[in-house]
mmCIF file with all atom_site columns, C-alpha atoms in Angstrom:
data_model
loop_
_atom_site.group_PDB
_atom_site.id
_atom_site.type_symbol
_atom_site.label_atom_id
_atom_site.label_alt_id
_atom_site.label_comp_id
_atom_site.label_asym_id
_atom_site.label_entity_id
_atom_site.label_seq_id
_atom_site.pdbx_PDB_ins_code
_atom_site.Cartn_x
_atom_site.Cartn_y
_atom_site.Cartn_z
_atom_site.occupancy
_atom_site.B_iso_or_equiv
_atom_site.pdbx_formal_charge
_atom_site.auth_seq_id
_atom_site.auth_comp_id
_atom_site.auth_asym_id
_atom_site.auth_atom_id
_atom_site.pdbx_PDB_model_num
ATOM 1   C CA . UNK A 1 1   ? 9.319   -24.355 -21.375 1.00 0.00 ? 1   UNK A CA 1
ATOM 2   C CA . UNK A 1 2   ? 9.766   -20.687 -19.841 1.00 0.00 ? 2   UNK A CA 1
ATOM 3   C CA . UNK A 1 3   ? 11.055  -20.375 -16.867 1.00 0.00 ? 3   UNK A CA 1
ATOM 4   C CA . UNK A 1 4   ? 8.421   -20.793 -14.137 1.00 0.00 ? 4   UNK A CA 1
ATOM 5   C CA . UNK A 1 5   ? 8.062   -17.115 -12.927 1.00 0.00 ? 5   UNK A CA 1
ATOM 6   C CA . UNK A 1 6   ? 6.805   -16.697 -16.685 1.00 0.00 ? 6   UNK A CA 1
ATOM 7   C CA . UNK A 1 7   ? 4.171   -19.857 -16.633 1.00 0.00 ? 7   UNK A CA 1
ATOM 8   C CA . UNK A 1 8   ? 3.558   -17.961 -13.152 1.00 0.00 ? 8   UNK A CA 1
ATOM 9   C CA . UNK A 1 9   ? 2.904   -14.426 -14.571 1.00 0.00 ? 9   UNK A CA 1
ATOM 10  C CA . UNK A 1 10  ? 0.690   -15.854 -17.494 1.00 0.00 ? 10  UNK A CA 1
ATOM 11  C CA . UNK A 1 11  ? -1.528  -17.749 -15.352 1.00 0.00 ? 11  UNK A CA 1
ATOM 12  C CA . UNK A 1 12  ? -1.335  -15.488 -11.589 1.00 0.00 ? 12  UNK A CA 1
ATOM 13  C CA . UNK A 1 13  ? -4.304  -16.250 -9.768  1.00 0.00 ? 13  UNK A CA 1
ATOM 14  C CA . UNK A 1 14  ? -4.732  -15.325 -5.823  1.00 0.00 ? 14  UNK A CA 1
ATOM 15  C CA . UNK A 1 15  ? -5.699  -17.697 -3.502  1.00 0.00 ? 15  UNK A CA 1
ATOM 16  C CA . UNK A 1 16  ? -8.104  -17.555 -0.297  1.00 0.00 ? 16  UNK A CA 1
ATOM 17  C CA . UNK A 1 17  ? -5.239  -18.628 1.971   1.00 0.00 ? 17  UNK A CA 1
ATOM 18  C CA . UNK A 1 18  ? -3.407  -15.686 1.166   1.00 0.00 ? 18  UNK A CA 1
ATOM 19  C CA . UNK A 1 19  ? -2.586  -13.062 3.644   1.00 0.00 ? 19  UNK A CA 1
ATOM 20  C CA . UNK A 1 20  ? -3.929  -10.063 2.068   1.00 0.00 ? 20  UNK A CA 1
ATOM 21  C CA . UNK A 1 21  ? -1.597  -7.041  1.193   1.00 0.00 ? 21  UNK A CA 1
ATOM 22  C CA . UNK A 1 22  ? -2.352  -3.540  1.237   1.00 0.00 ? 22  UNK A CA 1
ATOM 23  C CA . UNK A 1 23  ? -3.162  -1.954  -2.317  1.00 0.00 ? 23  UNK A CA 1
ATOM 24  C CA . UNK A 1 24  ? -1.022  0.940   -3.765  1.00 0.00 ? 24  UNK A CA 1
ATOM 25  C CA . UNK A 1 25  ? -3.056  3.490   -6.264  1.00 0.00 ? 25  UNK A CA 1
ATOM 26  C CA . UNK A 1 26  ? -1.402  3.661   -9.995  1.00 0.00 ? 26  UNK A CA 1
ATOM 27  C CA . UNK A 1 27  ? -0.001  7.107   -9.256  1.00 0.00 ? 27  UNK A CA 1
ATOM 28  C CA . UNK A 1 28  ? 2.240   5.532   -6.907  1.00 0.00 ? 28  UNK A CA 1
ATOM 29  C CA . UNK A 1 29  ? 4.605   4.180   -8.954  1.00 0.00 ? 29  UNK A CA 1
ATOM 30  C CA . UNK A 1 30  ? 3.684   6.222   -11.992 1.00 0.00 ? 30  UNK A CA 1
ATOM 31  C CA . UNK A 1 31  ? 6.932   7.010   -14.000 1.00 0.00 ? 31  UNK A CA 1
ATOM 32  C CA . UNK A 1 32  ? 8.057   9.152   -17.222 1.00 0.00 ? 32  UNK A CA 1
ATOM 33  C CA . UNK A 1 33  ? 11.671  8.657   -18.513 1.00 0.00 ? 33  UNK A CA 1
ATOM 34  C CA . UNK A 1 34  ? 13.178  10.927  -21.147 1.00 0.00 ? 34  UNK A CA 1
ATOM 35  C CA . UNK A 1 35  ? 15.967  10.667  -23.770 1.00 0.00 ? 35  UNK A CA 1
ATOM 36  C CA . UNK A 1 36  ? 16.965  13.030  -26.668 1.00 0.00 ? 36  UNK A CA 1
ATOM 37  C CA . UNK A 1 37  ? 17.626  10.744  -29.733 1.00 0.00 ? 37  UNK A CA 1
ATOM 38  C CA . UNK A 1 38  ? 20.704  10.618  -31.175 1.00 0.00 ? 38  UNK A CA 1
ATOM 39  C CA . UNK A 1 39  ? 23.040  9.395   -34.336 1.00 0.00 ? 39  UNK A CA 1
ATOM 40  C CA . UNK A 1 40  ? 23.935  6.549   -32.649 1.00 0.00 ? 40  UNK A CA 1
ATOM 41  C CA . UNK A 1 41  ? 20.213  5.892   -31.964 1.00 0.00 ? 41  UNK A CA 1
ATOM 42  C CA . UNK A 1 42  ? 19.499  4.813   -35.703 1.00 0.00 ? 42  UNK A CA 1
ATOM 43  C CA . UNK A 1 43  ? 18.664  2.487   -37.846 1.00 0.00 ? 43  UNK A CA 1
ATOM 44  C CA . UNK A 1 44  ? 19.787  2.331   -41.540 1.00 0.00 ? 44  UNK A CA 1
ATOM 45  C CA . UNK A 1 45  ? 16.995  4.782   -42.837 1.00 0.00 ? 45  UNK A CA 1
ATOM 46  C CA . UNK A 1 46  ? 18.339  7.216   -40.584 1.00 0.00 ? 46  UNK A CA 1
ATOM 47  C CA . UNK A 1 47  ? 15.591  7.416   -38.267 1.00 0.00 ? 47  UNK A CA 1
ATOM 48  C CA . UNK A 1 48  ? 15.941  5.688   -34.415 1.00 0.00 ? 48  UNK A CA 1
ATOM 49  C CA . UNK A 1 49  ? 15.797  1.753   -34.316 1.00 0.00 ? 49  UNK A CA 1
ATOM 50  C CA . UNK A 1 50  ? 12.989  -0.053  -32.797 1.00 0.00 ? 50  UNK A CA 1
ATOM 51  C CA . UNK A 1 51  ? 14.879  -1.729  -30.257 1.00 0.00 ? 51  UNK A CA 1
ATOM 52  C CA . UNK A 1 52  ? 16.231  1.337   -29.097 1.00 0.00 ? 52  UNK A CA 1
ATOM 53  C CA . UNK A 1 53  ? 12.920  1.988   -28.622 1.00 0.00 ? 53  UNK A CA 1
ATOM 54  C CA . UNK A 1 54  ? 11.771  -1.189  -26.968 1.00 0.00 ? 54  UNK A CA 1
ATOM 55  C CA . UNK A 1 55  ? 14.598  -1.082  -24.275 1.00 0.00 ? 55  UNK A CA 1
ATOM 56  C CA . UNK A 1 56  ? 13.536  2.318   -23.052 1.00 0.00 ? 56  UNK A CA 1
ATOM 57  C CA . UNK A 1 57  ? 10.039  1.229   -22.791 1.00 0.00 ? 57  UNK A CA 1
ATOM 58  C CA . UNK A 1 58  ? 11.563  -2.067  -20.822 1.00 0.00 ? 58  UNK A CA 1
ATOM 59  C CA . UNK A 1 59  ? 13.711  0.166   -18.697 1.00 0.00 ? 59  UNK A CA 1
ATOM 60  C CA . UNK A 1 60  ? 10.826  2.459   -17.746 1.00 0.00 ? 60  UNK A CA 1
ATOM 61  C CA . UNK A 1 61  ? 8.364   -0.427  -17.129 1.00 0.00 ? 61  UNK A CA 1
ATOM 62  C CA . UNK A 1 62  ? 10.489  -2.168  -15.172 1.00 0.00 ? 62  UNK A CA 1
ATOM 63  C CA . UNK A 1 63  ? 10.776  0.849   -13.304 1.00 0.00 ? 63  UNK A CA 1
ATOM 64  C CA . UNK A 1 64  ? 7.326   0.855   -12.055 1.00 0.00 ? 64  UNK A CA 1
ATOM 65  C CA . UNK A 1 65  ? 7.229   -2.637  -11.691 1.00 0.00 ? 65  UNK A CA 1
ATOM 66  C CA . UNK A 1 66  ? 9.574   -2.222  -9.339  1.00 0.00 ? 66  UNK A CA 1
ATOM 67  C CA . UNK A 1 67  ? 8.334   0.422   -7.752  1.00 0.00 ? 67  UNK A CA 1
ATOM 68  C CA . UNK A 1 68  ? 4.699   -1.021  -7.257  1.00 0.00 ? 68  UNK A CA 1
ATOM 69  C CA . UNK A 1 69  ? 5.640   -4.169  -6.057  1.00 0.00 ? 69  UNK A CA 1
ATOM 70  C CA . UNK A 1 70  ? 8.233   -2.956  -3.485  1.00 0.00 ? 70  UNK A CA 1
ATOM 71  C CA . UNK A 1 71  ? 11.521  -4.857  -5.095  1.00 0.00 ? 71  UNK A CA 1
ATOM 72  C CA . UNK A 1 72  ? 12.707  -6.925  -8.294  1.00 0.00 ? 72  UNK A CA 1
ATOM 73  C CA . UNK A 1 73  ? 10.040  -7.875  -11.098 1.00 0.00 ? 73  UNK A CA 1
ATOM 74  C CA . UNK A 1 74  ? 11.435  -9.618  -14.579 1.00 0.00 ? 74  UNK A CA 1
ATOM 75  C CA . UNK A 1 75  ? 9.629   -9.056  -17.809 1.00 0.00 ? 75  UNK A CA 1
ATOM 76  C CA . UNK A 1 76  ? 7.604   -11.755 -18.741 1.00 0.00 ? 76  UNK A CA 1
ATOM 77  C CA . UNK A 1 77  ? 5.606   -10.186 -22.006 1.00 0.00 ? 77  UNK A CA 1
ATOM 78  C CA . UNK A 1 78  ? 5.407   -7.725  -24.468 1.00 0.00 ? 78  UNK A CA 1
ATOM 79  C CA . UNK A 1 79  ? 2.226   -7.481  -25.523 1.00 0.00 ? 79  UNK A CA 1
ATOM 80  C CA . UNK A 1 80  ? 1.317   -4.813  -29.138 1.00 0.00 ? 80  UNK A CA 1
ATOM 81  C CA . UNK A 1 81  ? 4.359   -2.970  -29.051 1.00 0.00 ? 81  UNK A CA 1
ATOM 82  C CA . UNK A 1 82  ? 2.820   -0.485  -31.259 1.00 0.00 ? 82  UNK A CA 1
ATOM 83  C CA . UNK A 1 83  ? 5.176   2.090   -33.286 1.00 0.00 ? 83  UNK A CA 1
ATOM 84  C CA . UNK A 1 84  ? 2.592   4.726   -34.593 1.00 0.00 ? 84  UNK A CA 1
ATOM 85  C CA . UNK A 1 85  ? 5.138   7.604   -35.904 1.00 0.00 ? 85  UNK A CA 1
ATOM 86  C CA . UNK A 1 86  ? 8.935   7.327   -36.353 1.00 0.00 ? 86  UNK A CA 1
ATOM 87  C CA . UNK A 1 87  ? 11.151  8.638   -34.012 1.00 0.00 ? 87  UNK A CA 1
ATOM 88  C CA . UNK A 1 88  ? 14.052  10.938  -35.631 1.00 0.00 ? 88  UNK A CA 1
ATOM 89  C CA . UNK A 1 89  ? 17.809  12.074  -33.888 1.00 0.00 ? 89  UNK A CA 1
ATOM 90  C CA . UNK A 1 90  ? 17.054  15.197  -31.824 1.00 0.00 ? 90  UNK A CA 1
ATOM 91  C CA . UNK A 1 91  ? 13.754  14.341  -30.879 1.00 0.00 ? 91  UNK A CA 1
ATOM 92  C CA . UNK A 1 92  ? 13.012  14.274  -26.610 1.00 0.00 ? 92  UNK A CA 1
ATOM 93  C CA . UNK A 1 93  ? 11.323  10.867  -26.237 1.00 0.00 ? 93  UNK A CA 1
ATOM 94  C CA . UNK A 1 94  ? 9.523   10.653  -23.210 1.00 0.00 ? 94  UNK A CA 1
ATOM 95  C CA . UNK A 1 95  ? 8.251   7.359   -21.606 1.00 0.00 ? 95  UNK A CA 1
ATOM 96  C CA . UNK A 1 96  ? 5.223   7.293   -19.094 1.00 0.00 ? 96  UNK A CA 1
ATOM 97  C CA . UNK A 1 97  ? 4.435   3.873   -17.398 1.00 0.00 ? 97  UNK A CA 1
ATOM 98  C CA . UNK A 1 98  ? 2.071   3.211   -15.173 1.00 0.00 ? 98  UNK A CA 1
ATOM 99  C CA . UNK A 1 99  ? 0.652   -0.191  -13.390 1.00 0.00 ? 99  UNK A CA 1
ATOM 100 C CA . UNK A 1 100 ? -2.593  -1.107  -15.291 1.00 0.00 ? 100 UNK A CA 1
ATOM 101 C CA . UNK A 1 101 ? -3.078  -4.304  -13.512 1.00 0.00 ? 101 UNK A CA 1
ATOM 102 C CA . UNK A 1 102 ? -2.257  -6.608  -11.122 1.00 0.00 ? 102 UNK A CA 1
ATOM 103 C CA . UNK A 1 103 ? -2.492  -10.410 -10.195 1.00 0.00 ? 103 UNK A CA 1
ATOM 104 C CA . UNK A 1 104 ? -0.875  -12.214 -7.431  1.00 0.00 ? 104 UNK A CA 1
ATOM 105 C CA . UNK A 1 105 ? 2.559   -12.048 -8.274  1.00 0.00 ? 105 UNK A CA 1
ATOM 106 C CA . UNK A 1 106 ? 2.210   -9.850  -12.026 1.00 0.00 ? 106 UNK A CA 1
ATOM 107 C CA . UNK A 1 107 ? 0.932   -6.878  -12.899 1.00 0.00 ? 107 UNK A CA 1
ATOM 108 C CA . UNK A 1 108 ? 0.692   -5.431  -16.434 1.00 0.00 ? 108 UNK A CA 1
ATOM 109 C CA . UNK A 1 109 ? 2.257   -2.037  -16.782 1.00 0.00 ? 109 UNK A CA 1
ATOM 110 C CA . UNK A 1 110 ? 1.089   0.195   -20.206 1.00 0.00 ? 110 UNK A CA 1
ATOM 111 C CA . UNK A 1 111 ? 3.588   2.397   -21.466 1.00 0.00 ? 111 UNK A CA 1
ATOM 112 C CA . UNK A 1 112 ? 2.877   5.733   -23.664 1.00 0.00 ? 112 UNK A CA 1
ATOM 113 C CA . UNK A 1 113 ? 5.819   6.729   -25.624 1.00 0.00 ? 113 UNK A CA 1
ATOM 114 C CA . UNK A 1 114 ? 5.782   10.328  -27.310 1.00 0.00 ? 114 UNK A CA 1
ATOM 115 C CA . UNK A 1 115 ? 7.971   12.776  -28.775 1.00 0.00 ? 115 UNK A CA 1
ATOM 116 C CA . UNK A 1 116 ? 8.929   15.956  -29.371 1.00 0.00 ? 116 UNK A CA 1
ATOM 117 C CA . UNK A 1 117 ? 11.778  17.854  -30.950 1.00 0.00 ? 117 UNK A CA 1
ATOM 118 C CA . UNK A 1 118 ? 14.320  19.207  -28.238 1.00 0.00 ? 118 UNK A CA 1
ATOM 119 C CA . UNK A 1 119 ? 14.396  22.347  -29.179 1.00 0.00 ? 119 UNK A CA 1
ATOM 120 C CA . UNK A 1 120 ? 10.762  23.463  -30.196 1.00 0.00 ? 120 UNK A CA 1
ATOM 121 C CA . UNK A 1 121 ? 8.099   24.317  -27.630 1.00 0.00 ? 121 UNK A CA 1
ATOM 122 C CA . UNK A 1 122 ? 5.626   22.111  -29.888 1.00 0.00 ? 122 UNK A CA 1
ATOM 123 C CA . UNK A 1 123 ? 3.581   19.713  -28.093 1.00 0.00 ? 123 UNK A CA 1
ATOM 124 C CA . UNK A 1 124 ? 4.898   15.880  -27.445 1.00 0.00 ? 124 UNK A CA 1
ATOM 125 C CA . UNK A 1 125 ? 2.991   13.900  -30.061 1.00 0.00 ? 125 UNK A CA 1
ATOM 126 C CA . UNK A 1 126 ? 2.140   10.230  -29.140 1.00 0.00 ? 126 UNK A CA 1
ATOM 127 C CA . UNK A 1 127 ? 4.320   7.632   -31.132 1.00 0.00 ? 127 UNK A CA 1
ATOM 128 C CA . UNK A 1 128 ? 4.383   4.462   -29.441 1.00 0.00 ? 128 UNK A CA 1
ATOM 129 C CA . UNK A 1 129 ? 2.531   2.475   -27.097 1.00 0.00 ? 129 UNK A CA 1
ATOM 130 C CA . UNK A 1 130 ? 3.455   -1.186  -25.587 1.00 0.00 ? 130 UNK A CA 1
ATOM 131 C CA . UNK A 1 131 ? 1.926   -3.237  -23.067 1.00 0.00 ? 131 UNK A CA 1
ATOM 132 C CA . UNK A 1 132 ? 3.803   -5.587  -20.596 1.00 0.00 ? 132 UNK A CA 1
ATOM 133 C CA . UNK A 1 133 ? 3.630   -7.880  -17.880 1.00 0.00 ? 133 UNK A CA 1
ATOM 134 C CA . UNK A 1 134 ? 6.267   -8.075  -15.237 1.00 0.00 ? 134 UNK A CA 1
ATOM 135 C CA . UNK A 1 135 ? 6.411   -10.922 -12.586 1.00 0.00 ? 135 UNK A CA 1
ATOM 136 C CA . UNK A 1 136 ? 7.592   -10.316 -8.962  1.00 0.00 ? 136 UNK A CA 1
ATOM 137 C CA . UNK A 1 137 ? 10.492  -12.352 -7.963  1.00 0.00 ? 137 UNK A CA 1
ATOM 138 C CA . UNK A 1 138 ? 12.132  -12.806 -4.522  1.00 0.00 ? 138 UNK A CA 1
ATOM 139 C CA . UNK A 1 139 ? 16.398  -12.842 -4.132  1.00 0.00 ? 139 UNK A CA 1
ATOM 140 C CA . UNK A 1 140 ? 15.975  -16.486 -4.976  1.00 0.00 ? 140 UNK A CA 1
ATOM 141 C CA . UNK A 1 141 ? 13.981  -16.068 -8.261  1.00 0.00 ? 141 UNK A CA 1
ATOM 142 C CA . UNK A 1 142 ? 10.728  -17.466 -6.999  1.00 0.00 ? 142 UNK A CA 1
ATOM 143 C CA . UNK A 1 143 ? 7.741   -15.281 -7.897  1.00 0.00 ? 143 UNK A CA 1
ATOM 144 C CA . UNK A 1 144 ? 6.419   -13.225 -4.920  1.00 0.00 ? 144 UNK A CA 1
ATOM 145 C CA . UNK A 1 145 ? 2.855   -11.576 -3.971  1.00 0.00 ? 145 UNK A CA 1
ATOM 146 C CA . UNK A 1 146 ? 2.130   -7.774  -5.250  1.00 0.00 ? 146 UNK A CA 1
ATOM 147 C CA . UNK A 1 147 ? -0.220  -5.690  -4.095  1.00 0.00 ? 147 UNK A CA 1
ATOM 148 C CA . UNK A 1 148 ? -3.412  -5.059  -5.671  1.00 0.00 ? 148 UNK A CA 1
ATOM 149 C CA . UNK A 1 149 ? -3.606  -1.474  -7.885  1.00 0.00 ? 149 UNK A CA 1
ATOM 150 C CA . UNK A 1 150 ? -5.763  0.836   -6.554  1.00 0.00 ? 150 UNK A CA 1
ATOM 151 C CA . UNK A 1 151 ? -7.422  2.351   -9.784  1.00 0.00 ? 151 UNK A CA 1
ATOM 152 C CA . UNK A 1 152 ? -7.814  6.433   -8.545  1.00 0.00 ? 152 UNK A CA 1
ATOM 153 C CA . UNK A 1 153 ? -9.378  8.049   -12.204 1.00 0.00 ? 153 UNK A CA 1
ATOM 154 C CA . UNK A 1 154 ? -11.555 6.636   -14.699 1.00 0.00 ? 154 UNK A CA 1
ATOM 155 C CA . UNK A 1 155 ? -8.805  6.359   -16.981 1.00 0.00 ? 155 UNK A CA 1
ATOM 156 C CA . UNK A 1 156 ? -7.134  3.955   -14.721 1.00 0.00 ? 156 UNK A CA 1
ATOM 157 C CA . UNK A 1 157 ? -10.485 2.047   -14.152 1.00 0.00 ? 157 UNK A CA 1
ATOM 158 C CA . UNK A 1 158 ? -11.161 1.774   -17.936 1.00 0.00 ? 158 UNK A CA 1
ATOM 159 C CA . UNK A 1 159 ? -6.969  0.396   -18.280 1.00 0.00 ? 159 UNK A CA 1
ATOM 160 C CA . UNK A 1 160 ? -7.582  -2.031  -15.504 1.00 0.00 ? 160 UNK A CA 1
ATOM 161 C CA . UNK A 1 161 ? -10.453 -3.947  -17.534 1.00 0.00 ? 161 UNK A CA 1
ATOM 162 C CA . UNK A 1 162 ? -8.825  -3.525  -20.659 1.00 0.00 ? 162 UNK A CA 1
ATOM 163 C CA . UNK A 1 163 ? -6.087  -4.806  -18.830 1.00 0.00 ? 163 UNK A CA 1
ATOM 164 C CA . UNK A 1 164 ? -8.248  -7.808  -17.449 1.00 0.00 ? 164 UNK A CA 1
ATOM 165 C CA . UNK A 1 165 ? -9.117  -8.654  -21.310 1.00 0.00 ? 165 UNK A CA 1
ATOM 166 C CA . UNK A 1 166 ? -6.013  -8.577  -22.523 1.00 0.00 ? 166 UNK A CA 1
ATOM 167 C CA . UNK A 1 167 ? -4.890  -11.304 -20.079 1.00 0.00 ? 167 UNK A CA 1
ATOM 168 C CA . UNK A 1 168 ? -7.874  -13.145 -21.257 1.00 0.00 ? 168 UNK A CA 1
ATOM 169 C CA . UNK A 1 169 ? -6.743  -13.229 -24.715 1.00 0.00 ? 169 UNK A CA 1
ATOM 170 C CA . UNK A 1 170 ? -2.953  -14.244 -23.668 1.00 0.00 ? 170 UNK A CA 1
ATOM 171 C CA . UNK A 1 171 ? -4.150  -16.893 -21.675 1.00 0.00 ? 171 UNK A CA 1
ATOM 172 C CA . UNK A 1 172 ? -6.690  -18.493 -24.318 1.00 0.00 ? 172 UNK A CA 1
ATOM 173 C CA . UNK A 1 173 ? -3.814  -17.953 -26.633 1.00 0.00 ? 173 UNK A CA 1
ATOM 174 C CA . UNK A 1 174 ? -1.731  -20.128 -24.876 1.00 0.00 ? 174 UNK A CA 1
ATOM 175 C CA . UNK A 1 175 ? -4.623  -22.324 -23.774 1.00 0.00 ? 175 UNK A CA 1
ATOM 176 C CA . UNK A 1 176 ? -5.238  -22.995 -27.765 1.00 0.00 ? 176 UNK A CA 1
ATOM 177 C CA . UNK A 1 177 ? -1.186  -23.037 -29.016 1.00 0.00 ? 177 UNK A CA 1
ATOM 178 C CA . UNK A 1 178 ? -0.668  -25.585 -25.727 1.00 0.00 ? 178 UNK A CA 1
ATOM 179 C CA . UNK A 1 179 ? -3.894  -27.610 -27.377 1.00 0.00 ? 179 UNK A CA 1
ATOM 180 C CA . UNK A 1 180 ? -2.835  -27.475 -31.216 1.00 0.00 ? 180 UNK A CA 1
ATOM 181 C CA . UNK A 1 181 ? 0.854   -28.606 -30.156 1.00 0.00 ? 181 UNK A CA 1
ATOM 182 C CA . UNK A 1 182 ? -0.458  -32.009 -28.128 1.00 0.00 ? 182 UNK A CA 1
ATOM 183 C CA . UNK A 1 183 ? -2.996  -32.606 -31.149 1.00 0.00 ? 183 UNK A CA 1
ATOM 184 C CA . UNK A 1 184 ? 0.591   -32.471 -33.247 1.00 0.00 ? 184 UNK A CA 1
ATOM 185 C CA . UNK A 1 185 ? 2.182   -34.370 -31.043 1.00 0.00 ? 185 UNK A CA 1
ATOM 186 C CA . UNK A 1 186 ? 0.027   -37.367 -30.571 1.00 0.00 ? 186 UNK A CA 1
ATOM 187 C CA . UNK A 1 187 ? -0.538  -37.294 -34.286 1.00 0.00 ? 187 UNK A CA 1
ATOM 188 C CA . UNK A 1 188 ? 3.409   -38.195 -34.943 1.00 0.00 ? 188 UNK A CA 1
ATOM 189 C CA . UNK A 1 189 ? 3.920   -34.542 -36.502 1.00 0.00 ? 189 UNK A CA 1
ATOM 190 C CA . UNK A 1 190 ? 7.053   -33.056 -35.798 1.00 0.00 ? 190 UNK A CA 1
ATOM 191 C CA . UNK A 1 191 ? 7.223   -29.213 -35.383 1.00 0.00 ? 191 UNK A CA 1
#
């Protein structure tokens, strides 16, 4: 069973009894983390290790989640980490993150990964993307409320709508897996 804050982040529902928290615009917490890739970042093929990029993605998304929620936030899940192009030593990597959607105690952060040569003036190209769900927590690790996200542009509104679709799919997948496991247990089958 996952920790309680992760379960809450997956089922995150607002209740009418809770007071409203003022919303925050997407631009209030949007951030970019940039890093030059070196030989210590490479895998056996000589390109940058996917785990290095995943850490940068989690770092940038965590900063955005903490800024938006006004305090600590922990990674509850990562969806759709896509690597579109290899990243090489000497690439300047930009990890751009913003809050796409908020629930009661959780938020989805969208991340785009771009790369450009450190010594060239060519435009950066997108080399990856990911969606992460963060749960805001208090000093005791208990879930805490987050401000609603206020979309500012048509792109922000599209991202918000797409995030709602991803949330619906996460919940449906979790429910289907739980039901399958319950059926298998009832039939006496072991995992």
